[in-house]
PDB file of C-alpha atoms in Angstrom:
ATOM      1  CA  UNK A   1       4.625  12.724  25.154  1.00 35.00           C
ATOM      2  CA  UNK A   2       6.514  12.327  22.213  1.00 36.00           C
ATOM      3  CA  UNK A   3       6.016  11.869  18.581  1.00 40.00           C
ATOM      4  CA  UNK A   4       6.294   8.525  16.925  1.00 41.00           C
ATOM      5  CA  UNK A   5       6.953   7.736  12.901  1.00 42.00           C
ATOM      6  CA  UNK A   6       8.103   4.214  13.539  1.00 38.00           C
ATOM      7  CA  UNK A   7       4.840   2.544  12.381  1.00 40.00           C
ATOM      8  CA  UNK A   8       4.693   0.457  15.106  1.00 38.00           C
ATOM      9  CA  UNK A   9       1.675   0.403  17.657  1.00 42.00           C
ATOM     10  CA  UNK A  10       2.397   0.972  21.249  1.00 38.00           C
ATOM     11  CA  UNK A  11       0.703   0.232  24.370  1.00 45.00           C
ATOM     12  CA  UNK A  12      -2.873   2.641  24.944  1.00 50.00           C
ATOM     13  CA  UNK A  13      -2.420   5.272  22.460  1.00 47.00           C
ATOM     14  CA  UNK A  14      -0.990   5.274  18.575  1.00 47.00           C
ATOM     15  CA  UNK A  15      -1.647   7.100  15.258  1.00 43.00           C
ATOM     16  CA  UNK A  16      -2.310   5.544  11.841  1.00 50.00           C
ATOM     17  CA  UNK A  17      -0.173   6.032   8.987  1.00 43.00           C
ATOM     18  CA  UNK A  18       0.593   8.828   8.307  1.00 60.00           C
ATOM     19  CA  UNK A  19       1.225  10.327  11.414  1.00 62.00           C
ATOM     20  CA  UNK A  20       1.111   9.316  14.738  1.00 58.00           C
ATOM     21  CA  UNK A  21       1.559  10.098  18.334  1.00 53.00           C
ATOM     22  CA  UNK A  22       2.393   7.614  21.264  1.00 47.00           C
ATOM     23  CA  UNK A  23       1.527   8.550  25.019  1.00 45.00           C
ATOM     24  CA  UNK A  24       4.096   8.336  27.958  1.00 45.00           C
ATOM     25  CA  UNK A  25       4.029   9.448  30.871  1.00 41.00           C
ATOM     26  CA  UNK A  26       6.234  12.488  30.427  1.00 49.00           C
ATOM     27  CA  UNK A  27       3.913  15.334  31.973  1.00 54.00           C
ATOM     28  CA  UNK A  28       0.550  13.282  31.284  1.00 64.00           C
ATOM     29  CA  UNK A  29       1.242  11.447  34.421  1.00 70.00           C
ATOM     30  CA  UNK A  30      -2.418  11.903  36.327  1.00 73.00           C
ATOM     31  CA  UNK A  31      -4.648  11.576  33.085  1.00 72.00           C
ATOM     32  CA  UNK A  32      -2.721   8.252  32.549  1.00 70.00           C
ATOM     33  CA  UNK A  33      -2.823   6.341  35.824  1.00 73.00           C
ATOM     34  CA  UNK A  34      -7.065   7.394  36.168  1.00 71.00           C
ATOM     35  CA  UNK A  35      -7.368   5.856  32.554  1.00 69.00           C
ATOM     36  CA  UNK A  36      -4.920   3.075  33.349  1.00 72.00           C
ATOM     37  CA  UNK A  37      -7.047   2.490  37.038  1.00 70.00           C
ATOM     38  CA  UNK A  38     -10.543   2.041  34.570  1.00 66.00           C
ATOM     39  CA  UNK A  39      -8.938   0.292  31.763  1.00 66.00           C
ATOM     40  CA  UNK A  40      -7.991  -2.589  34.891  1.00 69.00           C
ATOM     41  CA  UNK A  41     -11.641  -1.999  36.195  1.00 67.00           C
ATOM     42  CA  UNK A  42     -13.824  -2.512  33.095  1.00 64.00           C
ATOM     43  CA  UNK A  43     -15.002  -5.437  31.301  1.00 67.00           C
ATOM     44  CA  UNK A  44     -15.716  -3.339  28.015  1.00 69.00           C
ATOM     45  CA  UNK A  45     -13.096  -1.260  27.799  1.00 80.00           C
ATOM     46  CA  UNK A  46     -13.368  -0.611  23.889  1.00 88.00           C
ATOM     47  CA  UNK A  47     -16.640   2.110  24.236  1.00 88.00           C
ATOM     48  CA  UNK A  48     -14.275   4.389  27.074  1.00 87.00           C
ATOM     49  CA  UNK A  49     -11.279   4.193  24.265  1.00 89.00           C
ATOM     50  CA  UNK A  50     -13.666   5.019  21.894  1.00 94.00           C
ATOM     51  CA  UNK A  51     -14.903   7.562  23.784  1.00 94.00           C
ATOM     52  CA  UNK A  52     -11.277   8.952  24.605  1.00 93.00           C
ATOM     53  CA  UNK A  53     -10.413   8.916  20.687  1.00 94.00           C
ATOM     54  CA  UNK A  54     -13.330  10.929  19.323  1.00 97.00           C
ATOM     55  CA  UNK A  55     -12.606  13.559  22.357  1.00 97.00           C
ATOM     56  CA  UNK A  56      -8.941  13.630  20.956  1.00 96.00           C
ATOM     57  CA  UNK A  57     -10.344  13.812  17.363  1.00 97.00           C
ATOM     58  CA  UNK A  58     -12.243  17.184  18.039  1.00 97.00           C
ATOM     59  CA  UNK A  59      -9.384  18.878  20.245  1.00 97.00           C
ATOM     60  CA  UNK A  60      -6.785  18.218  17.412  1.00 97.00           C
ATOM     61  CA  UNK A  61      -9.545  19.201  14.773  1.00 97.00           C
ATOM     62  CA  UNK A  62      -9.214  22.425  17.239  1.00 97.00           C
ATOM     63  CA  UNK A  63      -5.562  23.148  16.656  1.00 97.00           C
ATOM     64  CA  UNK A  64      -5.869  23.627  13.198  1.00 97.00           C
ATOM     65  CA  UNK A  65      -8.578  26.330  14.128  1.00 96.00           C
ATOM     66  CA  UNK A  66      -6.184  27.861  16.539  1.00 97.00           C
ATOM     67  CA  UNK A  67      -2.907  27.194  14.033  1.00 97.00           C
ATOM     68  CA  UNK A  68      -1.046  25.915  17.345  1.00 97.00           C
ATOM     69  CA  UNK A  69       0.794  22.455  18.690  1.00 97.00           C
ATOM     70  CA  UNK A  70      -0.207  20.568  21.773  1.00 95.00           C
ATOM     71  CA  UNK A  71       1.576  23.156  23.812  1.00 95.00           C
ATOM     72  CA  UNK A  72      -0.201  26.063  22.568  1.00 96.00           C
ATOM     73  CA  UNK A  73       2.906  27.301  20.810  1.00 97.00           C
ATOM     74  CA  UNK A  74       1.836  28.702  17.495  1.00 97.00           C
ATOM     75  CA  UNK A  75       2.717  27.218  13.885  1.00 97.00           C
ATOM     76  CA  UNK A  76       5.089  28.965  11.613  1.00 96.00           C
ATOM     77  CA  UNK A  77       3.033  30.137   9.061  1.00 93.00           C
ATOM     78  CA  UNK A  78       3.315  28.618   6.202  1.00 91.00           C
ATOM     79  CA  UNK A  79       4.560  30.217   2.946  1.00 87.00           C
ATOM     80  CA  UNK A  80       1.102  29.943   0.718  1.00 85.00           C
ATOM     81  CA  UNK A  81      -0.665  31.441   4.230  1.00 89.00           C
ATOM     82  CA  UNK A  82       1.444  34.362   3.902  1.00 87.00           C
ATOM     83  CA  UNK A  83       1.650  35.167   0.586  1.00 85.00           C
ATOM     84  CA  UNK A  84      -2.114  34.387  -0.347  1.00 85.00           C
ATOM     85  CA  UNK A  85      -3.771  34.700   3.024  1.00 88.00           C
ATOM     86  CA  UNK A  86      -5.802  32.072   4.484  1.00 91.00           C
ATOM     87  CA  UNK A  87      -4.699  29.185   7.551  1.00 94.00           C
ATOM     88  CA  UNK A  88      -1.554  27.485   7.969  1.00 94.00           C
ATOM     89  CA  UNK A  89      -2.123  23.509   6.741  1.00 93.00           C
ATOM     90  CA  UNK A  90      -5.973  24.161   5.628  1.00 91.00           C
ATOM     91  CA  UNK A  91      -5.553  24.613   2.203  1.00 89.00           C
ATOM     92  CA  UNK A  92      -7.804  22.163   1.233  1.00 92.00           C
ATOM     93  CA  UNK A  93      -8.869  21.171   4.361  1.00 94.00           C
ATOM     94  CA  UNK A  94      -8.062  17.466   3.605  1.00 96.00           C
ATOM     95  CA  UNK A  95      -5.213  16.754   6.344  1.00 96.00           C
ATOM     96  CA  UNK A  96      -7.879  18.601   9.243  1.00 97.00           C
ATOM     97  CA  UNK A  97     -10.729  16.475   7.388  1.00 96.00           C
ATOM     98  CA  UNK A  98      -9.030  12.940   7.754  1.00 96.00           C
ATOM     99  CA  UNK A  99      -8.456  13.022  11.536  1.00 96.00           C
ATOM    100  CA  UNK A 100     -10.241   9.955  12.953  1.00 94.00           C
ATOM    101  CA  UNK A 101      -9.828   7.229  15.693  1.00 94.00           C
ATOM    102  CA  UNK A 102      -9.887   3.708  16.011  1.00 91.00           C
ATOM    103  CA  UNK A 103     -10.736   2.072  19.327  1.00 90.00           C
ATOM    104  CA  UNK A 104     -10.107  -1.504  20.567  1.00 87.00           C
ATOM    105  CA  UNK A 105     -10.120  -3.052  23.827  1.00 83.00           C
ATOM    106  CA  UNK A 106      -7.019  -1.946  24.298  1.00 80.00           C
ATOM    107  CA  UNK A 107      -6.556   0.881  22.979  1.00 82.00           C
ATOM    108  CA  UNK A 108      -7.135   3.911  20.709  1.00 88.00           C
ATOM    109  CA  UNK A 109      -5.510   5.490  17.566  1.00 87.00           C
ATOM    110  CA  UNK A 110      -5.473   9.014  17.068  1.00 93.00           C
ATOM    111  CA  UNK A 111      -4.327  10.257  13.621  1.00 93.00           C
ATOM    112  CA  UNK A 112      -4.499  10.286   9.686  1.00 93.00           C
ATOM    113  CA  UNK A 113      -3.475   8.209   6.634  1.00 92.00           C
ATOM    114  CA  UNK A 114      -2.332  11.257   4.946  1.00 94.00           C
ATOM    115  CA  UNK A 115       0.916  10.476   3.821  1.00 92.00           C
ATOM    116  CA  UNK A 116       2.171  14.139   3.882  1.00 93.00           C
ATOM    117  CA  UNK A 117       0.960  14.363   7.741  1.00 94.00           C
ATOM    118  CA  UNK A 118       4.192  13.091   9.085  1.00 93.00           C
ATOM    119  CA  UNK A 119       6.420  15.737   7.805  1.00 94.00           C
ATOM    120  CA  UNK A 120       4.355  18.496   9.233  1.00 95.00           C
ATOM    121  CA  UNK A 121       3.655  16.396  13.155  1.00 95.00           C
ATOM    122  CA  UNK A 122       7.965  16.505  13.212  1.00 94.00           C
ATOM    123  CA  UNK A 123       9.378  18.382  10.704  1.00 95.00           C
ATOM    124  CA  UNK A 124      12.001  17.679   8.562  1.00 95.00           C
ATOM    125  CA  UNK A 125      14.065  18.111   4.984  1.00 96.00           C
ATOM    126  CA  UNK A 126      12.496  16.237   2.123  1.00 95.00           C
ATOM    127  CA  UNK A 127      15.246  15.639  -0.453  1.00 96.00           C
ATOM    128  CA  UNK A 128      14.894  14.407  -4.171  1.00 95.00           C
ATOM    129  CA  UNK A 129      14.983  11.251  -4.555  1.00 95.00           C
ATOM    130  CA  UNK A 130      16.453  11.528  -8.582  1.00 95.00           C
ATOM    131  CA  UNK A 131      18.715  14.261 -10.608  1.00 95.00           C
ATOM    132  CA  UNK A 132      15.362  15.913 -11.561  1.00 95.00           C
ATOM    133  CA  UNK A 133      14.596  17.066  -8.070  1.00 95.00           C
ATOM    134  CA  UNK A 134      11.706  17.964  -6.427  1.00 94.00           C
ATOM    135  CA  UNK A 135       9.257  20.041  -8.558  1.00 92.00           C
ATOM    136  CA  UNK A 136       6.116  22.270  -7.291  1.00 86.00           C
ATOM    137  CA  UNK A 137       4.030  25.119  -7.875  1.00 81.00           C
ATOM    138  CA  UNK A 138       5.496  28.101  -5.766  1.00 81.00           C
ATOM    139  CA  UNK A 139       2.733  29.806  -3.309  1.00 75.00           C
ATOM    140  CA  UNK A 140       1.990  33.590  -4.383  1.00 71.00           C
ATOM    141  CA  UNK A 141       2.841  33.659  -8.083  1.00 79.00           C
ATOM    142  CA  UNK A 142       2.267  29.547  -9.257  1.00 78.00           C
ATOM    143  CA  UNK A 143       5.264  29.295 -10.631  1.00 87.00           C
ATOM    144  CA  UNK A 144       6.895  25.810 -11.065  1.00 91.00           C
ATOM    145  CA  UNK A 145      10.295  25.805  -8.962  1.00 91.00           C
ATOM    146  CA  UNK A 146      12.878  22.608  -8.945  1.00 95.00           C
ATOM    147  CA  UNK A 147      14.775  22.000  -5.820  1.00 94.00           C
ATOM    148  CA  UNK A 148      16.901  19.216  -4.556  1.00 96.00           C
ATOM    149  CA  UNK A 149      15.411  19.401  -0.956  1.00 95.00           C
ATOM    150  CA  UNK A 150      13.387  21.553   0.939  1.00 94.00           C
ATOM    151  CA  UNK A 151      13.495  22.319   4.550  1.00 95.00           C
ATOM    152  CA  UNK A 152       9.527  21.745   6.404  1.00 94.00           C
ATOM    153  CA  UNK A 153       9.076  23.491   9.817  1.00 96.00           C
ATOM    154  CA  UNK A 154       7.481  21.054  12.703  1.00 96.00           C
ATOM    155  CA  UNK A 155       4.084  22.019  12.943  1.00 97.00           C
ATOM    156  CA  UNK A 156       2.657  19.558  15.073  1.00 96.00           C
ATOM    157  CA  UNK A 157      -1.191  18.857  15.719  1.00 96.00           C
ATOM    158  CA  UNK A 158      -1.417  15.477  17.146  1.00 95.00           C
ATOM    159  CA  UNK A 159      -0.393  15.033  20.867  1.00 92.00           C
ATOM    160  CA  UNK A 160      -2.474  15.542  24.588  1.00 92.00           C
ATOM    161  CA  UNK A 161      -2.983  18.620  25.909  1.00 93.00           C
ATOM    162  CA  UNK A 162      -4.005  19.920  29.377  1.00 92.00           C
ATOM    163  CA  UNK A 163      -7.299  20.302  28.395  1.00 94.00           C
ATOM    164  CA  UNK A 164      -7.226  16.596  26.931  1.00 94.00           C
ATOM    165  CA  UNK A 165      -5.613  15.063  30.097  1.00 91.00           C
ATOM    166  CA  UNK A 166      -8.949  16.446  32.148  1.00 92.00           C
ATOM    167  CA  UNK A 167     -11.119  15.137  29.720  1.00 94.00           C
ATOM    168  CA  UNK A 168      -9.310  11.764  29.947  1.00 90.00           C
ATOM    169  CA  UNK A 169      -9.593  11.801  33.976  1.00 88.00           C
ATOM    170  CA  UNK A 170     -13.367  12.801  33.519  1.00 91.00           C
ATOM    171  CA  UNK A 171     -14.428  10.318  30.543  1.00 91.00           C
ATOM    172  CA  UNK A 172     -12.717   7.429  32.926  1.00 84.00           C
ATOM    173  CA  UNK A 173     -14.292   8.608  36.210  1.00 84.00           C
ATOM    174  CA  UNK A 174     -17.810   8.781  34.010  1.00 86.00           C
ATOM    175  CA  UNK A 175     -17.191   5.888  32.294  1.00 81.00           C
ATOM    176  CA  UNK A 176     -16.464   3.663  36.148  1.00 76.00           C
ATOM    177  CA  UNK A 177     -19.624   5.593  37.477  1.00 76.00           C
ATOM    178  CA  UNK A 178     -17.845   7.803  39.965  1.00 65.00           C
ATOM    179  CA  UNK A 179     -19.720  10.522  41.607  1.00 56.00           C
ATOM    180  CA  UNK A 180     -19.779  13.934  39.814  1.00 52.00           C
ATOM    181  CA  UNK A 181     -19.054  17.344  41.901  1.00 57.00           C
ATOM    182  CA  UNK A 182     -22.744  18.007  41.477  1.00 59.00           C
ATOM    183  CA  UNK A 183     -23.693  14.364  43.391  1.00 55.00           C
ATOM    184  CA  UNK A 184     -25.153  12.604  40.737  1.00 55.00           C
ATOM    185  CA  UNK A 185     -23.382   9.600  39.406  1.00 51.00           C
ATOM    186  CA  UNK A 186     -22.591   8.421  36.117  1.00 48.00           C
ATOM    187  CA  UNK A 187     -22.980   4.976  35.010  1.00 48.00           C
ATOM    188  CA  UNK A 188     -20.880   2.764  32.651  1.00 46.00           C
ATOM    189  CA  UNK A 189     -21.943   2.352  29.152  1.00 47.00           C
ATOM    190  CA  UNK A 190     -22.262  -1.207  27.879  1.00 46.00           C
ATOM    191  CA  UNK A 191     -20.522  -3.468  30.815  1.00 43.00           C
ATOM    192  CA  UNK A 192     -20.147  -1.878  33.832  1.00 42.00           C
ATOM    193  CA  UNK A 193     -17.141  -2.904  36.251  1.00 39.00           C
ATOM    194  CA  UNK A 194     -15.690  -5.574  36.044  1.00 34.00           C
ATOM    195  CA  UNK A 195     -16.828  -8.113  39.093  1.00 33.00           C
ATOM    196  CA  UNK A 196     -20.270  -5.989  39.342  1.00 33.00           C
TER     197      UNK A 196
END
């Protein structure tokens, strides 16, 4: 998996835009070929994507809970966080508030239109754009600072976990109606498979 900023959509998964991951198969391997195997089986494939996207919606809800990435490695806490207590990106709650998903029948977008999300998913510097600088209130004391650029640490909250690969291969096996470890079966919402 890999983080994406190019604005373009790719094939299954993508993020709106301001931030925005794209799945590959790089360690998700298993989680993708099940959903790949239902996507070719289903006639209404939009409710499983939909489905998949509000599960991905609550796990990286989650990780600003847990102040961690996709890989469980913690943030680095951010300045205001340290000097004034509180969570790491949560100031205001709005970036953690404007997670949301979009299905289609081919796929589903995780993410936010916050523009500032993309600089904390992959880090980066922000420079000034003019001769005045950048200009903000400093965390602890509120004083106004000017700098020409200013360095953000990757703290990255949109991306599949382990946890979210199992609840891919489950919401696909549910959503194609294949039996459970308890013997029941589930059956497809809204269209069934496709030839049935």
């Amino acid at each position: 998996m890999r983080a994406a900023d190019d604005g373009q959509e790719h094939e299954g998964f993508h993020l709106m835009a301001g931030a925005r991951f794209e799945v590959t198969l790089d360690g998700a391997e298993e989680a993708l070929a099940v959903l790949a195997r239902t996507i070719d089986r289903t006639e209404d494939k939009r409710g499983l994507f939909d489905a998949v996207g509000a599960s991905l919606v609550v796990s990286t809800q989650a990780r600003f809970e847990r102040e961690e990435d996709p890989e469980g490695n913690p943030w680095p806490a951010s300045l205001r966080a340290l000097l004034e207590g509180g969570r790491t990106l949560t100031m205001t709650a709005r970036l953690v508030s404007s997670i949301t998903h979009e299905a289609t029948e081919s796929s589903v977008a995780v993410g936010t239109n916050v523009i500032y999300a993309g600089i904390h998913q992959t880090g980066g510097t922000i420079r000034a754009k003019t001769p005045k600088g950048l200009r903000f209130r400093s965390a602890g004391n509120g004083q106004w600072v000017t700098k020409q650029e200013v360095t953000m640490p990757r703290r990255a909250f949109l991306g599949l976990d382990a946890d979210d690969e199992a609840e891919i291969i489950q919401l696909s096996a549910d959503w194609l109606g294949v039996e459970n470890d308890d013997g029941s079966t589930s059956s497809p919402p809204g269209g069934g498979v496709a030839g049935s």
